[in-house]
Amino acid sequence: MSDLTYSEVGATAGELPSGYHHLRRARTIGRGRVVFEQAADALFHGAVQRRAGAEITLSQTPLRVGTRVDMRLRLGPLRFTAPCMVVWAERTDHHAGFAYGTLPGHPERGEERFELTLHENGDVTFLIVAFSAPGRWFTRIGAPVGRLVQAWATRRYLETLP
């Protein structure tokens, strides 16, 4: 994990660190154990990112702590690579999720967490939490555009499940 481009590893699980843009979005994706299990399977195999339009390669599936995640993103004529490493992964009867942190070469620096919860009432929620800051010269120059892209990608991620 020494290659990560930020020091606040695991901070998406609690109070988000200062000095970063913060994002927290959630959506109820359905009801019941079957929805939860199918969504968790998809989540741990990179389907959320693929269904949102990213090309993604995982060093191991299902993903777990230490899995390298290499994404390639297209924005019109522009193409970006976004290498990450999974810093947290957990799957229980009522929670499933992972967080990945940025590696050198990623346009941003920070962490993003994807978490599913099966609530007692049967609702299944999908939560995305992130903190990020520009990590490259072009994302520093285009920071407002970067925020729009992040919001767009988060909306797409939330729409991919179940």
Coordinates of N, CA and C in Angstrom, one line a residue:
M1 N 0.8 -1.2 0.0 CA 0.0 0.0 0.0 C 0.9 1.3 0.0
S2 N 2.2 1.1 0.0 CA 3.0 2.3 0.1 C 3.0 3.1 -1.2
D3 N 2.4 2.6 -2.3 CA 2.3 3.4 -3.5 C 1.1 4.3 -3.6
L4 N 0.2 4.3 -2.6 CA -0.9 5.1 -2.7 C -0.5 6.6 -2.7
T5 N -1.3 7.4 -3.3 CA -0.9 8.8 -3.5 C -1.5 9.8 -2.4
Y6 N -2.0 9.2 -1.3 CA -2.6 10.0 -0.2 C -2.3 9.2 1.1
S7 N -2.4 9.9 2.2 CA -2.0 9.3 3.4 C -3.2 8.9 4.3
E8 N -4.4 9.4 4.0 CA -5.6 9.1 4.9 C -6.3 7.8 4.5
V9 N -5.6 6.7 4.4 CA -6.1 5.4 4.0 C -7.2 5.0 5.0
G10 N -8.4 4.7 4.4 CA -9.5 4.2 5.2 C -10.4 5.3 5.7
A11 N -10.1 6.5 5.4 CA -10.9 7.6 5.9 C -12.4 7.7 5.3
T12 N -12.7 6.9 4.3 CA -14.0 6.9 3.8 C -15.0 6.2 4.7
A13 N -14.4 5.5 5.7 CA -15.2 4.8 6.7 C -15.7 5.7 7.8
G14 N -15.2 6.9 7.9 CA -15.6 7.8 9.0 C -15.6 9.2 8.6
E15 N -15.0 10.0 9.4 CA -14.9 11.5 9.1 C -13.9 11.7 8.0
L16 N -14.4 12.4 6.9 CA -13.6 12.6 5.8 C -12.6 13.7 6.0
P17 N -11.4 13.5 5.5 CA -10.3 14.5 5.8 C -10.5 15.8 5.2
S18 N -10.0 16.8 5.9 CA -10.0 18.2 5.3 C -9.0 18.3 4.2
G19 N -9.2 19.3 3.3 CA -8.3 19.6 2.2 C -8.7 18.8 1.0
Y20 N -9.8 18.1 1.0 CA -10.3 17.4 -0.2 C -11.7 17.7 -0.5
H21 N -12.1 17.5 -1.7 CA -13.6 17.5 -2.1 C -14.2 16.3 -1.5
H22 N -15.4 16.4 -0.9 CA -16.1 15.3 -0.3 C -17.3 15.0 -1.1
L23 N -17.7 13.7 -1.1 CA -18.9 13.2 -1.9 C -19.5 12.1 -1.0
R24 N -20.8 12.2 -0.9 CA -21.5 11.1 -0.2 C -22.9 11.0 -0.9
R25 N -23.2 9.9 -1.5 CA -24.5 9.7 -2.2 C -25.0 8.3 -2.0
A26 N -26.3 8.2 -1.8 CA -26.9 6.9 -1.6 C -28.2 6.7 -2.4
R27 N -28.5 5.5 -2.6 CA -29.8 5.2 -3.3 C -30.3 3.8 -2.8
T28 N -31.6 3.7 -2.7 CA -32.2 2.4 -2.4 C -32.3 1.7 -3.7
I29 N -31.7 0.5 -3.9 CA -31.7 -0.2 -5.2 C -32.7 -1.4 -5.3
G30 N -33.4 -1.7 -4.2 CA -34.3 -2.8 -4.2 C -34.6 -3.3 -2.8
R31 N -35.2 -4.5 -2.8 CA -35.5 -5.1 -1.5 C -35.2 -6.6 -1.5
G32 N -34.7 -7.0 -0.4 CA -34.5 -8.5 -0.1 C -33.1 -9.0 -0.3
R33 N -33.0 -10.2 0.2 CA -31.7 -10.9 0.2 C -31.2 -11.2 -1.2
V34 N -32.1 -11.6 -2.1 CA -31.6 -11.9 -3.5 C -31.0 -10.6 -4.2
V35 N -31.7 -9.5 -4.0 CA -31.2 -8.2 -4.6 C -29.8 -7.9 -4.0
F36 N -29.7 -8.0 -2.6 CA -28.4 -7.8 -1.9 C -27.3 -8.7 -2.5
E37 N -27.6 -10.0 -2.5 CA -26.5 -10.9 -3.0 C -26.1 -10.7 -4.4
Q38 N -27.1 -10.4 -5.3 CA -26.7 -10.2 -6.7 C -25.9 -8.9 -6.8
A39 N -26.3 -7.9 -6.1 CA -25.6 -6.6 -6.1 C -24.2 -6.8 -5.6
A40 N -24.1 -7.5 -4.5 CA -22.7 -7.7 -3.9 C -21.8 -8.5 -4.9
D41 N -22.4 -9.5 -5.5 CA -21.6 -10.2 -6.5 C -21.1 -9.3 -7.6
A42 N -22.0 -8.5 -8.1 CA -21.6 -7.5 -9.2 C -20.6 -6.6 -8.7
L43 N -20.8 -6.0 -7.5 CA -19.8 -5.1 -6.9 C -18.4 -5.6 -6.9
F44 N -18.3 -6.9 -6.4 CA -17.0 -7.5 -6.1 C -16.3 -8.0 -7.4
H45 N -17.0 -7.9 -8.6 CA -16.4 -8.3 -9.8 C -16.2 -7.1 -10.8
G46 N -16.4 -5.9 -10.3 CA -16.1 -4.7 -11.1 C -17.3 -4.3 -12.0
A47 N -18.4 -4.9 -11.8 CA -19.6 -4.6 -12.7 C -20.1 -3.2 -12.6
V48 N -20.0 -2.6 -11.4 CA -20.4 -1.2 -11.3 C -19.7 -0.3 -12.2
Q49 N -18.4 -0.4 -12.2 CA -17.5 0.5 -13.1 C -17.8 0.1 -14.6
R50 N -17.8 -1.1 -14.9 CA -18.1 -1.5 -16.3 C -19.4 -1.0 -16.8
R51 N -20.5 -1.2 -16.0 CA -21.8 -0.8 -16.4 C -21.9 0.7 -16.5
A52 N -21.0 1.4 -15.8 CA -21.0 2.9 -15.9 C -20.2 3.4 -17.1
G53 N -19.6 2.5 -17.8 CA -18.9 2.9 -19.0 C -17.4 2.8 -18.9
A54 N -16.8 2.4 -17.8 CA -15.3 2.3 -17.7 C -14.8 1.0 -18.2
E55 N -13.7 0.9 -18.8 CA -13.0 -0.3 -19.0 C -12.2 -0.6 -17.8
I56 N -12.3 -1.8 -17.3 CA -11.7 -2.1 -16.0 C -11.0 -3.5 -16.0
T57 N -9.8 -3.5 -15.4 CA -9.1 -4.8 -15.2 C -8.8 -4.9 -13.7
L58 N -9.2 -6.1 -13.2 CA -8.9 -6.4 -11.8 C -7.8 -7.4 -11.7
S59 N -6.8 -7.2 -10.8 CA -5.7 -8.2 -10.7 C -6.2 -9.5 -10.1
Q60 N -7.3 -9.5 -9.4 CA -7.9 -10.7 -8.9 C -9.4 -10.5 -8.7
T61 N -10.2 -11.6 -8.9 CA -11.6 -11.5 -8.6 C -12.1 -12.7 -7.8
P62 N -13.0 -12.6 -6.9 CA -13.6 -11.3 -6.6 C -12.5 -10.4 -5.9
L63 N -12.7 -9.1 -6.0 CA -11.6 -8.2 -5.5 C -11.6 -8.3 -4.0
R64 N -10.4 -8.0 -3.4 CA -10.2 -8.0 -2.0 C -9.0 -7.0 -1.7
V65 N -8.7 -6.8 -0.5 CA -7.6 -5.9 -0.1 C -6.4 -6.3 -0.9
G66 N -5.8 -5.3 -1.5 CA -4.6 -5.5 -2.3 C -4.8 -5.7 -3.8
T67 N -6.1 -5.9 -4.2 CA -6.4 -6.0 -5.6 C -6.1 -4.7 -6.3
R68 N -5.4 -4.8 -7.4 CA -5.1 -3.6 -8.3 C -6.3 -3.5 -9.2
V69 N -6.8 -2.2 -9.4 CA -7.9 -1.9 -10.2 C -7.4 -0.9 -11.3
D70 N -7.4 -1.3 -12.5 CA -6.9 -0.4 -13.6 C -8.1 -0.1 -14.4
M71 N -8.5 1.2 -14.4 CA -9.6 1.7 -15.2 C -9.1 2.6 -16.3
R72 N -9.8 2.5 -17.4 CA -9.6 3.4 -18.5 C -10.9 4.1 -18.8
L73 N -10.9 5.4 -18.8 CA -12.1 6.2 -19.0 C -12.0 7.1 -20.2
R74 N -13.2 7.2 -20.9 CA -13.2 8.1 -22.1 C -14.2 9.3 -21.8
L75 N -13.8 10.4 -22.1 CA -14.6 11.6 -22.0 C -14.5 12.3 -23.4
G76 N -15.4 12.0 -24.2 CA -15.3 12.5 -25.6 C -14.0 12.0 -26.2
P77 N -13.2 12.9 -26.8 CA -12.0 12.4 -27.4 C -10.8 12.2 -26.4
L78 N -11.1 12.5 -25.2 CA -10.0 12.3 -24.2 C -10.1 10.9 -23.5
R79 N -8.9 10.4 -23.2 CA -8.8 9.1 -22.6 C -7.9 9.2 -21.4
F80 N -8.3 8.6 -20.3 CA -7.6 8.7 -19.0 C -7.4 7.3 -18.4
T81 N -6.2 7.1 -17.8 CA -6.1 5.8 -17.0 C -6.2 6.2 -15.5
A82 N -6.8 5.3 -14.8 CA -7.0 5.6 -13.4 C -6.7 4.3 -12.5
P83 N -5.4 4.2 -12.2 CA -5.0 3.0 -11.4 C -5.4 3.2 -9.9
C84 N -5.9 2.1 -9.3 CA -6.3 2.2 -7.9 C -5.9 0.9 -7.2
M85 N -5.9 0.9 -5.9 CA -5.7 -0.4 -5.1 C -6.8 -0.5 -4.1
V86 N -7.3 -1.6 -3.9 CA -8.3 -1.9 -2.9 C -7.7 -1.8 -1.5
V87 N -8.2 -0.9 -0.7 CA -7.7 -0.8 0.7 C -8.6 -1.3 1.8
W88 N -9.8 -1.6 1.4 CA -10.7 -2.2 2.3 C -11.8 -3.0 1.5
A89 N -12.1 -4.2 2.0 CA -13.1 -5.0 1.4 C -13.7 -5.9 2.5
E90 N -15.0 -6.0 2.4 CA -15.7 -6.8 3.5 C -17.1 -7.3 2.9
R91 N -17.4 -8.5 3.2 CA -18.7 -9.0 2.9 C -19.3 -9.8 4.0
T92 N -20.4 -9.4 4.6 CA -21.1 -10.1 5.6 C -22.5 -10.4 5.1
D93 N -23.4 -10.9 6.0 CA -24.8 -11.1 5.7 C -25.6 -9.9 5.4
H94 N -25.1 -8.7 5.9 CA -25.9 -7.5 5.8 C -25.1 -6.3 5.2
H95 N -23.9 -6.5 5.0 CA -23.0 -5.4 4.5 C -22.0 -6.0 3.5
A96 N -21.8 -5.3 2.4 CA -20.8 -5.7 1.4 C -20.2 -4.4 0.8
G97 N -18.9 -4.4 0.7 CA -18.3 -3.2 0.0 C -16.8 -3.3 0.0
F98 N -16.3 -2.3 -0.7 CA -14.9 -2.1 -0.8 C -14.6 -0.6 -1.0
A99 N -13.3 -0.3 -0.7 CA -12.8 1.1 -1.0 C -11.5 0.9 -1.7
Y100 N -11.3 1.8 -2.7 CA -10.0 1.8 -3.4 C -9.4 3.2 -3.3
G101 N -8.1 3.2 -3.3 CA -7.3 4.4 -3.2 C -6.5 4.6 -4.5
T102 N -6.2 5.8 -4.8 CA -5.5 6.2 -6.0 C -4.0 5.8 -5.9
L103 N -3.5 5.4 -7.1 CA -2.1 5.1 -7.3 C -1.5 6.1 -8.2
P104 N -0.1 6.2 -8.3 CA 0.5 7.1 -9.3 C -0.1 6.9 -10.7
G105 N -0.3 8.0 -11.4 CA -0.9 8.0 -12.7 C -2.4 8.3 -12.7
H106 N -3.0 8.2 -11.6 CA -4.5 8.5 -11.5 C -4.6 10.0 -11.6
P107 N -5.6 10.5 -12.3 CA -5.8 12.0 -12.4 C -6.1 12.7 -11.1
E108 N -6.6 11.9 -10.1 CA -7.0 12.5 -8.8 C -6.1 11.8 -7.7
R109 N -6.2 12.2 -6.5 CA -5.7 11.5 -5.4 C -6.7 11.5 -4.3
G110 N -6.9 10.3 -3.7 CA -7.9 10.1 -2.7 C -8.5 8.7 -2.7
E111 N -9.7 8.6 -2.2 CA -10.3 7.3 -1.9 C -11.8 7.3 -2.2
E112 N -12.3 6.2 -2.7 CA -13.7 6.0 -3.0 C -14.2 4.7 -2.4
R113 N -15.3 4.8 -1.7 CA -15.9 3.6 -1.0 C -17.3 3.3 -1.6
F114 N -17.5 2.0 -1.9 CA -18.8 1.5 -2.5 C -19.3 0.5 -1.4
E115 N -20.5 0.8 -0.9 CA -21.0 -0.1 0.2 C -22.5 -0.4 0.0
L116 N -22.9 -1.7 0.2 CA -24.2 -2.1 0.1 C -24.6 -2.5 1.6
T117 N -25.9 -2.2 1.9 CA -26.5 -2.6 3.2 C -27.8 -3.2 3.0
L118 N -28.1 -4.4 3.6 CA -29.4 -5.0 3.6 C -29.9 -4.6 5.0
H119 N -30.9 -3.8 5.0 CA -31.5 -3.3 6.3 C -32.6 -4.3 6.8
E120 N -32.9 -4.1 8.1 CA -33.9 -5.0 8.7 C -35.2 -5.0 8.0
N121 N -35.6 -3.9 7.4 CA -36.9 -3.8 6.7 C -36.9 -4.4 5.3
G122 N -35.7 -4.9 4.9 CA -35.5 -5.5 3.6 C -35.0 -4.6 2.5
D123 N -34.9 -3.3 2.8 CA -34.4 -2.3 1.8 C -32.9 -2.6 1.6
V124 N -32.4 -2.5 0.4 CA -31.0 -2.6 0.1 C -30.6 -1.2 -0.4
T125 N -29.6 -0.6 0.3 CA -29.1 0.7 -0.1 C -27.6 0.5 -0.6
F126 N -27.3 1.4 -1.6 CA -26.0 1.5 -2.2 C -25.5 2.9 -1.9
L127 N -24.3 2.9 -1.2 CA -23.7 4.1 -0.7 C -22.4 4.3 -1.4
I128 N -22.1 5.5 -1.8 CA -20.8 5.9 -2.4 C -20.3 7.1 -1.6
V129 N -19.1 6.9 -1.0 CA -18.4 8.0 -0.3 C -17.0 8.2 -0.9
A130 N -16.6 9.4 -1.0 CA -15.3 9.7 -1.6 C -14.7 11.0 -1.1
F131 N -13.4 11.0 -1.1 CA -12.7 12.3 -0.9 C -11.6 12.3 -2.0
S132 N -11.4 13.5 -2.6 CA -10.5 13.6 -3.7 C -9.9 15.0 -3.9
A133 N -8.8 15.1 -4.5 CA -8.1 16.3 -4.8 C -7.4 16.1 -6.1
P134 N -7.2 17.1 -6.9 CA -6.5 17.0 -8.2 C -5.1 16.3 -7.9
G135 N -4.8 15.4 -8.8 CA -3.5 14.7 -8.6 C -2.5 14.9 -9.8
R136 N -3.0 15.5 -10.8 CA -2.1 15.8 -12.0 C -2.3 17.2 -12.4
W137 N -1.3 17.7 -13.2 CA -1.4 19.1 -13.6 C -2.7 19.5 -14.3
F138 N -3.2 18.6 -15.2 CA -4.4 18.9 -16.0 C -5.6 18.8 -15.1
T139 N -5.6 18.1 -14.0 CA -6.8 18.1 -13.1 C -6.8 19.3 -12.2
R140 N -5.6 19.8 -11.9 CA -5.5 21.0 -11.1 C -6.0 22.2 -11.9
I141 N -5.7 22.3 -13.2 CA -6.1 23.3 -14.1 C -7.7 23.2 -14.3
G142 N -8.1 22.0 -14.5 CA -9.5 21.8 -14.8 C -10.3 21.3 -13.6
A143 N -10.0 21.7 -12.4 CA -10.7 21.2 -11.2 C -12.2 21.3 -11.2
P144 N -12.8 22.4 -11.7 CA -14.2 22.5 -11.7 C -14.8 21.4 -12.7
V145 N -14.2 21.2 -13.8 CA -14.6 20.1 -14.7 C -14.5 18.8 -14.0
G146 N -13.4 18.6 -13.3 CA -13.2 17.3 -12.6 C -14.3 17.0 -11.6
R147 N -14.8 18.0 -10.9 CA -15.9 17.8 -10.0 C -17.2 17.4 -10.7
L148 N -17.4 18.0 -11.9 CA -18.6 17.7 -12.7 C -18.5 16.2 -13.2
V149 N -17.3 15.8 -13.6 CA -17.1 14.4 -14.1 C -17.3 13.5 -12.9
Q150 N -16.8 13.8 -11.7 CA -17.0 12.9 -10.6 C -18.4 12.8 -10.2
A151 N -19.2 13.9 -10.2 CA -20.6 13.8 -10.0 C -21.3 13.0 -11.0
W152 N -21.0 13.1 -12.3 CA -21.6 12.4 -13.3 C -21.3 10.9 -13.2
A153 N -20.0 10.5 -12.9 CA -19.6 9.1 -12.7 C -20.4 8.5 -11.5
T154 N -20.5 9.3 -10.4 CA -21.2 8.8 -9.2 C -22.6 8.5 -9.5
R155 N -23.3 9.4 -10.2 CA -24.7 9.1 -10.6 C -24.8 7.8 -11.5
R156 N -23.8 7.7 -12.4 CA -23.8 6.5 -13.2 C -23.6 5.2 -12.4
Y157 N -22.6 5.3 -11.5 CA -22.4 4.1 -10.6 C -23.6 3.7 -9.8
L158 N -24.3 4.7 -9.2 CA -25.5 4.4 -8.4 C -26.6 3.8 -9.2
E159 N -26.7 4.1 -10.5 CA -27.7 3.5 -11.4 C -27.4 2.1 -11.9
T160 N -26.2 1.6 -11.6 CA -25.9 0.3 -12.2 C -26.4 -0.9 -11.5
L161 N -26.8 -0.7 -10.2 CA -27.3 -1.8 -9.4 C -28.8 -1.7 -9.2
P162 N -29.6 -2.7 -9.1 CA -29.2 -4.1 -9.2 C -29.0 -4.5 -10.6

